[in-house]
């Protein structure tokens, strides 16, 4: 019976995966000038009636359209529109899983608990329909991170218009991802445990396992004669500072334990991912120079005594305290990553300046990921990765892209979703 049920599922998966994405755009061959738009630079600055020019994939001029300077190549009249740097989606399994129910399309998790040597990049599917659906909302870059286990593996940063993972990569093996143990956990009712949160009796042992692994990896790196050990060798960038350690933790105790323990055991650069209770220990995080990738704002409070709007205002609380903050939709499925600009827009409705809210998914995230030398803001010399929107791109009513460029390449904004939208729009308009 099972084999007959599986046939249509496999057929559907093959059909879905077999529809290739839009052909990646060719390299920029001539200069482009965007004139008259309101330019949001991603660093808190705005230029009304702006002129933005780029050649060879690099920005050559960012300033006022009143400037007496010859326009380069093709001139795009963008009066009344808005220009933004490409949005960045950090710490997501985009391109690693297409259909959760189809195991053959799910490469986000590997067997094992301590596997830093597993590289997400080589499993990245550049033709993912989910990845393709990010672009019409302005999300042009992402950090592709593995999931599962205690140490999940190594992430890389890619751009979302490529033939394969080699073409997509813009920063290879940028960091390792660690799921810190929780001191409390939900009761497993199916095992007869009471529902609700209860102490995790294995917390100390789980922390010791991480510490023991890090000490062994550090010792391996210092050994004069080394026997090949891929997991230990993959950790060496954490100790040298060449790679960042992304630590997933939410509770106040867990965050403090993670930072103190990992720093004490050789980790040089930490990034907190999640940070639900980070607002309670901002002085501690500032002291240790820990940036935070906050979970998405479109969620409910975790505890009964939390403010009802805590998830909405958490990024603002952290930024007001002087922390470097970006947004990452920790709990959401991959396809919901397309709502990233609206998470930032939500924070803009909580009293945070709209341009600072924009930084949560542009300049700030680029700094946290270590790609701010080329991406995240509109500045001369940086990559021409940007888009033109009809209106406010942090508002779903205004987020209507007309053009988008990655490294100066004029990319397609067509996806499977836009094709269906046009198809059925024509159907119902004709009735």
PDB file of C-alpha atoms in Angstrom, residues 64-314:
ATOM      1  CA  UNK A  64      22.279  64.132  -5.599  1.00  0.00           C
ATOM      2  CA  UNK A  65      20.799  64.152  -9.097  1.00  0.00           C
ATOM      3  CA  UNK A  66      21.579  67.880  -9.106  1.00  0.00           C
ATOM      4  CA  UNK A  67      25.270  67.082  -9.367  1.00  0.00           C
ATOM      5  CA  UNK A  68      26.888  68.228 -12.603  1.00  0.00           C
ATOM      6  CA  UNK A  69      28.227  64.884 -13.692  1.00  0.00           C
ATOM      7  CA  UNK A  70      27.824  62.946 -16.925  1.00  0.00           C
ATOM      8  CA  UNK A  71      25.340  60.099 -16.639  1.00  0.00           C
ATOM      9  CA  UNK A  72      26.767  56.664 -17.323  1.00  0.00           C
ATOM     10  CA  UNK A  73      25.291  54.312 -19.941  1.00  0.00           C
ATOM     11  CA  UNK A  74      21.590  53.500 -19.668  1.00  0.00           C
ATOM     12  CA  UNK A  75      19.619  56.052 -17.643  1.00  0.00           C
ATOM     13  CA  UNK A  76      16.682  54.748 -15.590  1.00  0.00           C
ATOM     14  CA  UNK A  77      14.113  57.395 -14.682  1.00  0.00           C
ATOM     15  CA  UNK A  78      13.081  56.502 -11.135  1.00  0.00           C
ATOM     16  CA  UNK A  79      11.271  59.655 -10.089  1.00  0.00           C
ATOM     17  CA  UNK A  80       8.803  58.926  -7.304  1.00  0.00           C
ATOM     18  CA  UNK A  81      10.398  55.550  -6.576  1.00  0.00           C
ATOM     19  CA  UNK A  82      12.815  54.296  -3.933  1.00  0.00           C
ATOM     20  CA  UNK A  83      16.225  52.633  -4.149  1.00  0.00           C
ATOM     21  CA  UNK A  84      17.570  50.290  -1.462  1.00  0.00           C
ATOM     22  CA  UNK A  85      20.640  48.085  -0.979  1.00  0.00           C
ATOM     23  CA  UNK A  86      19.811  44.411  -1.338  1.00  0.00           C
ATOM     24  CA  UNK A  87      18.350  42.932   1.838  1.00  0.00           C
ATOM     25  CA  UNK A  88      20.324  40.185   3.603  1.00  0.00           C
ATOM     26  CA  UNK A  89      18.827  37.053   5.204  1.00  0.00           C
ATOM     27  CA  UNK A  90      21.230  35.620   7.828  1.00  0.00           C
ATOM     28  CA  UNK A  91      21.416  32.150   9.372  1.00  0.00           C
ATOM     29  CA  UNK A  92      18.802  30.377   7.239  1.00  0.00           C
ATOM     30  CA  UNK A  93      18.703  26.980   5.539  1.00  0.00           C
ATOM     31  CA  UNK A  94      17.620  28.509   2.224  1.00  0.00           C
ATOM     32  CA  UNK A  95      18.645  26.291  -0.673  1.00  0.00           C
ATOM     33  CA  UNK A  96      19.205  23.317   1.631  1.00  0.00           C
ATOM     34  CA  UNK A  97      15.598  22.164   1.854  1.00  0.00           C
ATOM     35  CA  UNK A  98      12.970  22.444  -0.847  1.00  0.00           C
ATOM     36  CA  UNK A  99      10.092  20.295   0.403  1.00  0.00           C
ATOM     37  CA  UNK A 100      10.250  19.284   4.053  1.00  0.00           C
ATOM     38  CA  UNK A 101       8.194  16.135   3.464  1.00  0.00           C
ATOM     39  CA  UNK A 102      10.524  14.889   0.711  1.00  0.00           C
ATOM     40  CA  UNK A 103      13.730  13.597   2.304  1.00  0.00           C
ATOM     41  CA  UNK A 104      15.664  13.696  -0.959  1.00  0.00           C
ATOM     42  CA  UNK A 105      15.251  17.486  -1.100  1.00  0.00           C
ATOM     43  CA  UNK A 106      16.210  18.073   2.550  1.00  0.00           C
ATOM     44  CA  UNK A 107      19.932  18.637   3.180  1.00  0.00           C
ATOM     45  CA  UNK A 108      19.722  21.023   6.125  1.00  0.00           C
ATOM     46  CA  UNK A 109      20.730  18.483   8.782  1.00  0.00           C
ATOM     47  CA  UNK A 110      23.373  15.772   8.907  1.00  0.00           C
ATOM     48  CA  UNK A 111      23.834  12.806  11.249  1.00  0.00           C
ATOM     49  CA  UNK A 112      25.845  13.650  14.346  1.00  0.00           C
ATOM     50  CA  UNK A 113      25.894  16.149  17.205  1.00  0.00           C
ATOM     51  CA  UNK A 114      29.319  17.794  16.855  1.00  0.00           C
ATOM     52  CA  UNK A 115      29.939  18.217  13.129  1.00  0.00           C
ATOM     53  CA  UNK A 116      31.556  21.624  12.421  1.00  0.00           C
ATOM     54  CA  UNK A 117      33.209  20.179   9.307  1.00  0.00           C
ATOM     55  CA  UNK A 118      29.863  19.789   7.496  1.00  0.00           C
ATOM     56  CA  UNK A 119      29.817  22.603   4.908  1.00  0.00           C
ATOM     57  CA  UNK A 120      26.383  23.879   3.928  1.00  0.00           C
ATOM     58  CA  UNK A 121      27.683  25.498   0.744  1.00  0.00           C
ATOM     59  CA  UNK A 122      28.287  22.316  -1.223  1.00  0.00           C
ATOM     60  CA  UNK A 123      24.668  21.245  -0.660  1.00  0.00           C
ATOM     61  CA  UNK A 124      23.247  24.657  -1.633  1.00  0.00           C
ATOM     62  CA  UNK A 125      20.737  24.441  -4.483  1.00  0.00           C
ATOM     63  CA  UNK A 126      21.081  27.604  -6.569  1.00  0.00           C
ATOM     64  CA  UNK A 127      17.943  26.625  -8.513  1.00  0.00           C
ATOM     65  CA  UNK A 128      15.724  26.424  -5.434  1.00  0.00           C
ATOM     66  CA  UNK A 129      12.229  27.750  -6.026  1.00  0.00           C
ATOM     67  CA  UNK A 130      12.186  28.965  -2.426  1.00  0.00           C
ATOM     68  CA  UNK A 131      15.386  30.978  -2.912  1.00  0.00           C
ATOM     69  CA  UNK A 132      14.011  32.397  -6.144  1.00  0.00           C
ATOM     70  CA  UNK A 133      10.948  33.676  -4.297  1.00  0.00           C
ATOM     71  CA  UNK A 134      13.105  35.922  -2.085  1.00  0.00           C
ATOM     72  CA  UNK A 135      14.121  38.264  -4.882  1.00  0.00           C
ATOM     73  CA  UNK A 136      10.795  39.995  -5.653  1.00  0.00           C
ATOM     74  CA  UNK A 137      10.767  41.272  -2.045  1.00  0.00           C
ATOM     75  CA  UNK A 138      14.303  42.654  -2.284  1.00  0.00           C
ATOM     76  CA  UNK A 139      16.160  39.862  -0.468  1.00  0.00           C
ATOM     77  CA  UNK A 140      19.200  39.353  -2.662  1.00  0.00           C
ATOM     78  CA  UNK A 141      21.787  37.852  -0.297  1.00  0.00           C
ATOM     79  CA  UNK A 142      21.744  35.207   2.415  1.00  0.00           C
ATOM     80  CA  UNK A 143      23.852  33.291   4.875  1.00  0.00           C
ATOM     81  CA  UNK A 144      23.225  29.598   4.245  1.00  0.00           C
ATOM     82  CA  UNK A 145      23.541  27.785   7.555  1.00  0.00           C
ATOM     83  CA  UNK A 146      23.077  24.122   8.497  1.00  0.00           C
ATOM     84  CA  UNK A 147      20.667  23.041  11.229  1.00  0.00           C
ATOM     85  CA  UNK A 148      20.336  20.293  13.807  1.00  0.00           C
ATOM     86  CA  UNK A 149      22.692  18.745  16.328  1.00  0.00           C
ATOM     87  CA  UNK A 150      24.725  20.675  18.886  1.00  0.00           C
ATOM     88  CA  UNK A 151      27.330  22.041  16.459  1.00  0.00           C
ATOM     89  CA  UNK A 152      25.474  22.021  13.149  1.00  0.00           C
ATOM     90  CA  UNK A 153      28.287  22.814  10.732  1.00  0.00           C
ATOM     91  CA  UNK A 154      29.744  25.663   8.705  1.00  0.00           C
ATOM     92  CA  UNK A 155      27.818  28.367   6.854  1.00  0.00           C
ATOM     93  CA  UNK A 156      28.639  30.417   3.755  1.00  0.00           C
ATOM     94  CA  UNK A 157      27.193  33.620   2.312  1.00  0.00           C
ATOM     95  CA  UNK A 158      25.704  33.639  -1.183  1.00  0.00           C
ATOM     96  CA  UNK A 159      23.923  35.874  -3.646  1.00  0.00           C
ATOM     97  CA  UNK A 160      20.564  34.731  -4.963  1.00  0.00           C
ATOM     98  CA  UNK A 161      21.094  34.686  -8.741  1.00  0.00           C
ATOM     99  CA  UNK A 162      23.513  31.963  -9.751  1.00  0.00           C
ATOM    100  CA  UNK A 163      23.982  28.853 -11.849  1.00  0.00           C
ATOM    101  CA  UNK A 164      25.468  26.795  -9.019  1.00  0.00           C
ATOM    102  CA  UNK A 165      26.935  27.108  -5.536  1.00  0.00           C
ATOM    103  CA  UNK A 166      30.353  28.072  -6.875  1.00  0.00           C
ATOM    104  CA  UNK A 167      28.855  31.054  -8.716  1.00  0.00           C
ATOM    105  CA  UNK A 168      26.656  31.960  -5.756  1.00  0.00           C
ATOM    106  CA  UNK A 169      29.340  32.128  -3.060  1.00  0.00           C
ATOM    107  CA  UNK A 170      30.533  35.562  -1.932  1.00  0.00           C
ATOM    108  CA  UNK A 171      32.073  34.485   1.406  1.00  0.00           C
ATOM    109  CA  UNK A 172      32.986  30.849   1.893  1.00  0.00           C
ATOM    110  CA  UNK A 173      32.914  29.107   5.296  1.00  0.00           C
ATOM    111  CA  UNK A 174      32.308  32.323   7.218  1.00  0.00           C
ATOM    112  CA  UNK A 175      31.254  30.757  10.516  1.00  0.00           C
ATOM    113  CA  UNK A 176      30.221  27.761  12.601  1.00  0.00           C
ATOM    114  CA  UNK A 177      26.779  27.364  14.158  1.00  0.00           C
ATOM    115  CA  UNK A 178      26.246  26.134  17.720  1.00  0.00           C
ATOM    116  CA  UNK A 179      22.906  25.375  19.372  1.00  0.00           C
ATOM    117  CA  UNK A 180      23.520  26.106  23.047  1.00  0.00           C
ATOM    118  CA  UNK A 181      21.704  23.761  25.471  1.00  0.00           C
ATOM    119  CA  UNK A 182      18.630  25.062  27.281  1.00  0.00           C
ATOM    120  CA  UNK A 183      18.480  24.950  31.079  1.00  0.00           C
ATOM    121  CA  UNK A 184      14.727  24.393  30.816  1.00  0.00           C
ATOM    122  CA  UNK A 185      12.764  22.334  28.353  1.00  0.00           C
ATOM    123  CA  UNK A 186       9.178  21.481  27.515  1.00  0.00           C
ATOM    124  CA  UNK A 187       7.798  18.395  29.213  1.00  0.00           C
ATOM    125  CA  UNK A 188       7.585  15.390  26.881  1.00  0.00           C
ATOM    126  CA  UNK A 189       3.968  14.437  27.482  1.00  0.00           C
ATOM    127  CA  UNK A 190       4.296  11.357  25.266  1.00  0.00           C
ATOM    128  CA  UNK A 191       6.803   9.998  27.821  1.00  0.00           C
ATOM    129  CA  UNK A 192       4.558  10.722  30.785  1.00  0.00           C
ATOM    130  CA  UNK A 193       6.297  13.968  31.784  1.00  0.00           C
ATOM    131  CA  UNK A 194       4.170  16.931  32.913  1.00  0.00           C
ATOM    132  CA  UNK A 195       3.463  19.565  30.277  1.00  0.00           C
ATOM    133  CA  UNK A 196       5.097  22.982  30.468  1.00  0.00           C
ATOM    134  CA  UNK A 197       8.671  24.026  31.199  1.00  0.00           C
ATOM    135  CA  UNK A 198      10.792  22.054  33.624  1.00  0.00           C
ATOM    136  CA  UNK A 199      14.519  21.997  34.487  1.00  0.00           C
ATOM    137  CA  UNK A 200      16.764  20.232  32.011  1.00  0.00           C
ATOM    138  CA  UNK A 201      18.595  17.703  34.179  1.00  0.00           C
ATOM    139  CA  UNK A 202      21.166  17.149  31.431  1.00  0.00           C
ATOM    140  CA  UNK A 203      22.100  20.833  31.022  1.00  0.00           C
ATOM    141  CA  UNK A 204      25.462  20.626  32.813  1.00  0.00           C
ATOM    142  CA  UNK A 205      26.470  17.500  30.918  1.00  0.00           C
ATOM    143  CA  UNK A 206      25.480  19.030  27.569  1.00  0.00           C
ATOM    144  CA  UNK A 207      27.596  22.106  28.325  1.00  0.00           C
ATOM    145  CA  UNK A 208      30.506  19.872  29.357  1.00  0.00           C
ATOM    146  CA  UNK A 209      30.245  18.041  26.030  1.00  0.00           C
ATOM    147  CA  UNK A 210      30.685  21.327  24.164  1.00  0.00           C
ATOM    148  CA  UNK A 211      33.596  22.401  26.383  1.00  0.00           C
ATOM    149  CA  UNK A 212      35.306  19.045  26.041  1.00  0.00           C
ATOM    150  CA  UNK A 213      35.010  19.174  22.262  1.00  0.00           C
ATOM    151  CA  UNK A 214      36.429  22.708  22.111  1.00  0.00           C
ATOM    152  CA  UNK A 215      39.368  21.822  24.360  1.00  0.00           C
ATOM    153  CA  UNK A 216      40.169  18.762  22.257  1.00  0.00           C
ATOM    154  CA  UNK A 217      39.944  20.826  19.063  1.00  0.00           C
ATOM    155  CA  UNK A 218      42.254  23.503  20.470  1.00  0.00           C
ATOM    156  CA  UNK A 219      44.757  20.889  21.600  1.00  0.00           C
ATOM    157  CA  UNK A 220      44.633  19.296  18.155  1.00  0.00           C
ATOM    158  CA  UNK A 221      45.456  22.655  16.554  1.00  0.00           C
ATOM    159  CA  UNK A 222      48.486  23.141  18.794  1.00  0.00           C
ATOM    160  CA  UNK A 223      49.850  19.620  18.337  1.00  0.00           C
ATOM    161  CA  UNK A 224      53.140  19.585  16.332  1.00  0.00           C
ATOM    162  CA  UNK A 225      52.298  16.368  14.504  1.00  0.00           C
ATOM    163  CA  UNK A 226      48.638  16.057  13.583  1.00  0.00           C
ATOM    164  CA  UNK A 227      46.580  13.030  12.674  1.00  0.00           C
ATOM    165  CA  UNK A 228      43.773  14.069  10.337  1.00  0.00           C
ATOM    166  CA  UNK A 229      40.608  14.915  12.269  1.00  0.00           C
ATOM    167  CA  UNK A 230      38.108  16.877  10.189  1.00  0.00           C
ATOM    168  CA  UNK A 231      35.829  18.101  13.038  1.00  0.00           C
ATOM    169  CA  UNK A 232      38.755  19.437  15.077  1.00  0.00           C
ATOM    170  CA  UNK A 233      40.399  21.018  12.040  1.00  0.00           C
ATOM    171  CA  UNK A 234      37.137  22.763  11.107  1.00  0.00           C
ATOM    172  CA  UNK A 235      37.165  24.522  14.511  1.00  0.00           C
ATOM    173  CA  UNK A 236      40.550  26.209  14.085  1.00  0.00           C
ATOM    174  CA  UNK A 237      39.081  29.336  12.463  1.00  0.00           C
ATOM    175  CA  UNK A 238      37.049  29.960  15.638  1.00  0.00           C
ATOM    176  CA  UNK A 239      40.211  30.058  17.724  1.00  0.00           C
ATOM    177  CA  UNK A 240      42.171  32.220  15.265  1.00  0.00           C
ATOM    178  CA  UNK A 241      39.351  34.707  14.654  1.00  0.00           C
ATOM    179  CA  UNK A 242      39.074  33.889  10.946  1.00  0.00           C
ATOM    180  CA  UNK A 243      35.569  32.535  11.496  1.00  0.00           C
ATOM    181  CA  UNK A 244      32.704  33.620  13.727  1.00  0.00           C
ATOM    182  CA  UNK A 245      30.840  31.349  16.095  1.00  0.00           C
ATOM    183  CA  UNK A 246      27.062  31.811  15.789  1.00  0.00           C
ATOM    184  CA  UNK A 247      25.489  30.795  19.092  1.00  0.00           C
ATOM    185  CA  UNK A 248      21.757  30.067  19.208  1.00  0.00           C
ATOM    186  CA  UNK A 249      20.428  30.910  22.671  1.00  0.00           C
ATOM    187  CA  UNK A 250      17.386  32.725  24.043  1.00  0.00           C
ATOM    188  CA  UNK A 251      17.320  32.603  27.840  1.00  0.00           C
ATOM    189  CA  UNK A 252      19.195  35.048  30.059  1.00  0.00           C
ATOM    190  CA  UNK A 253      21.103  32.262  31.830  1.00  0.00           C
ATOM    191  CA  UNK A 254      21.905  30.452  28.588  1.00  0.00           C
ATOM    192  CA  UNK A 255      23.252  33.594  26.929  1.00  0.00           C
ATOM    193  CA  UNK A 256      25.526  34.435  29.880  1.00  0.00           C
ATOM    194  CA  UNK A 257      26.724  30.842  30.203  1.00  0.00           C
ATOM    195  CA  UNK A 258      27.390  30.590  26.470  1.00  0.00           C
ATOM    196  CA  UNK A 259      29.392  33.813  26.200  1.00  0.00           C
ATOM    197  CA  UNK A 260      31.475  33.188  29.329  1.00  0.00           C
ATOM    198  CA  UNK A 261      32.114  29.528  28.541  1.00  0.00           C
ATOM    199  CA  UNK A 262      32.939  29.952  24.867  1.00  0.00           C
ATOM    200  CA  UNK A 263      35.165  32.975  25.391  1.00  0.00           C
ATOM    201  CA  UNK A 264      37.005  31.154  28.168  1.00  0.00           C
ATOM    202  CA  UNK A 265      37.612  28.220  25.818  1.00  0.00           C
ATOM    203  CA  UNK A 266      39.130  30.127  22.945  1.00  0.00           C
ATOM    204  CA  UNK A 267      36.285  31.433  20.777  1.00  0.00           C
ATOM    205  CA  UNK A 268      37.328  34.853  19.463  1.00  0.00           C
ATOM    206  CA  UNK A 269      34.212  36.280  17.778  1.00  0.00           C
ATOM    207  CA  UNK A 270      30.698  35.381  18.871  1.00  0.00           C
ATOM    208  CA  UNK A 271      27.327  36.294  17.362  1.00  0.00           C
ATOM    209  CA  UNK A 272      24.169  35.670  19.363  1.00  0.00           C
ATOM    210  CA  UNK A 273      21.278  34.284  17.312  1.00  0.00           C
ATOM    211  CA  UNK A 274      17.778  34.467  18.805  1.00  0.00           C
ATOM    212  CA  UNK A 275      18.441  36.423  21.994  1.00  0.00           C
ATOM    213  CA  UNK A 276      14.847  36.525  23.214  1.00  0.00           C
ATOM    214  CA  UNK A 277      15.917  37.731  26.688  1.00  0.00           C
ATOM    215  CA  UNK A 278      18.942  39.698  25.497  1.00  0.00           C
ATOM    216  CA  UNK A 279      17.286  42.978  26.521  1.00  0.00           C
ATOM    217  CA  UNK A 280      17.764  41.956  30.170  1.00  0.00           C
ATOM    218  CA  UNK A 281      21.555  41.755  29.874  1.00  0.00           C
ATOM    219  CA  UNK A 282      22.511  44.471  27.402  1.00  0.00           C
ATOM    220  CA  UNK A 283      25.399  45.731  29.565  1.00  0.00           C
ATOM    221  CA  UNK A 284      26.865  42.228  29.627  1.00  0.00           C
ATOM    222  CA  UNK A 285      26.569  41.885  25.849  1.00  0.00           C
ATOM    223  CA  UNK A 286      28.120  45.317  25.272  1.00  0.00           C
ATOM    224  CA  UNK A 287      31.010  44.469  27.595  1.00  0.00           C
ATOM    225  CA  UNK A 288      31.791  41.386  25.503  1.00  0.00           C
ATOM    226  CA  UNK A 289      31.039  43.074  22.155  1.00  0.00           C
ATOM    227  CA  UNK A 290      28.373  40.558  21.154  1.00  0.00           C
ATOM    228  CA  UNK A 291      26.162  41.456  18.159  1.00  0.00           C
ATOM    229  CA  UNK A 292      22.667  39.971  18.047  1.00  0.00           C
ATOM    230  CA  UNK A 293      20.623  38.474  15.221  1.00  0.00           C
ATOM    231  CA  UNK A 294      17.148  38.767  16.740  1.00  0.00           C
ATOM    232  CA  UNK A 295      14.360  36.339  15.936  1.00  0.00           C
ATOM    233  CA  UNK A 296      11.567  37.614  13.697  1.00  0.00           C
ATOM    234  CA  UNK A 297       9.220  40.223  15.127  1.00  0.00           C
ATOM    235  CA  UNK A 298       6.117  38.457  13.795  1.00  0.00           C
ATOM    236  CA  UNK A 299       5.663  36.122  16.740  1.00  0.00           C
ATOM    237  CA  UNK A 300       3.984  35.885  20.145  1.00  0.00           C
ATOM    238  CA  UNK A 301       5.570  36.370  23.578  1.00  0.00           C
ATOM    239  CA  UNK A 302       7.130  33.199  24.970  1.00  0.00           C
ATOM    240  CA  UNK A 303       6.095  33.653  28.591  1.00  0.00           C
ATOM    241  CA  UNK A 304       2.936  34.790  30.360  1.00  0.00           C
ATOM    242  CA  UNK A 305       4.661  37.685  32.149  1.00  0.00           C
ATOM    243  CA  UNK A 306       6.304  39.109  29.014  1.00  0.00           C
ATOM    244  CA  UNK A 307       5.031  42.338  27.492  1.00  0.00           C
ATOM    245  CA  UNK A 308       2.510  41.471  24.797  1.00  0.00           C
ATOM    246  CA  UNK A 309       4.588  43.444  22.275  1.00  0.00           C
ATOM    247  CA  UNK A 310       8.054  42.273  23.359  1.00  0.00           C
ATOM    248  CA  UNK A 311       8.838  40.474  20.058  1.00  0.00           C
ATOM    249  CA  UNK A 312       7.814  43.610  18.139  1.00  0.00           C
ATOM    250  CA  UNK A 313      10.047  45.992  20.074  1.00  0.00           C
ATOM    251  CA  UNK A 314      12.996  43.745  21.018  1.00  0.00           C
TER     252      UNK A 314
END
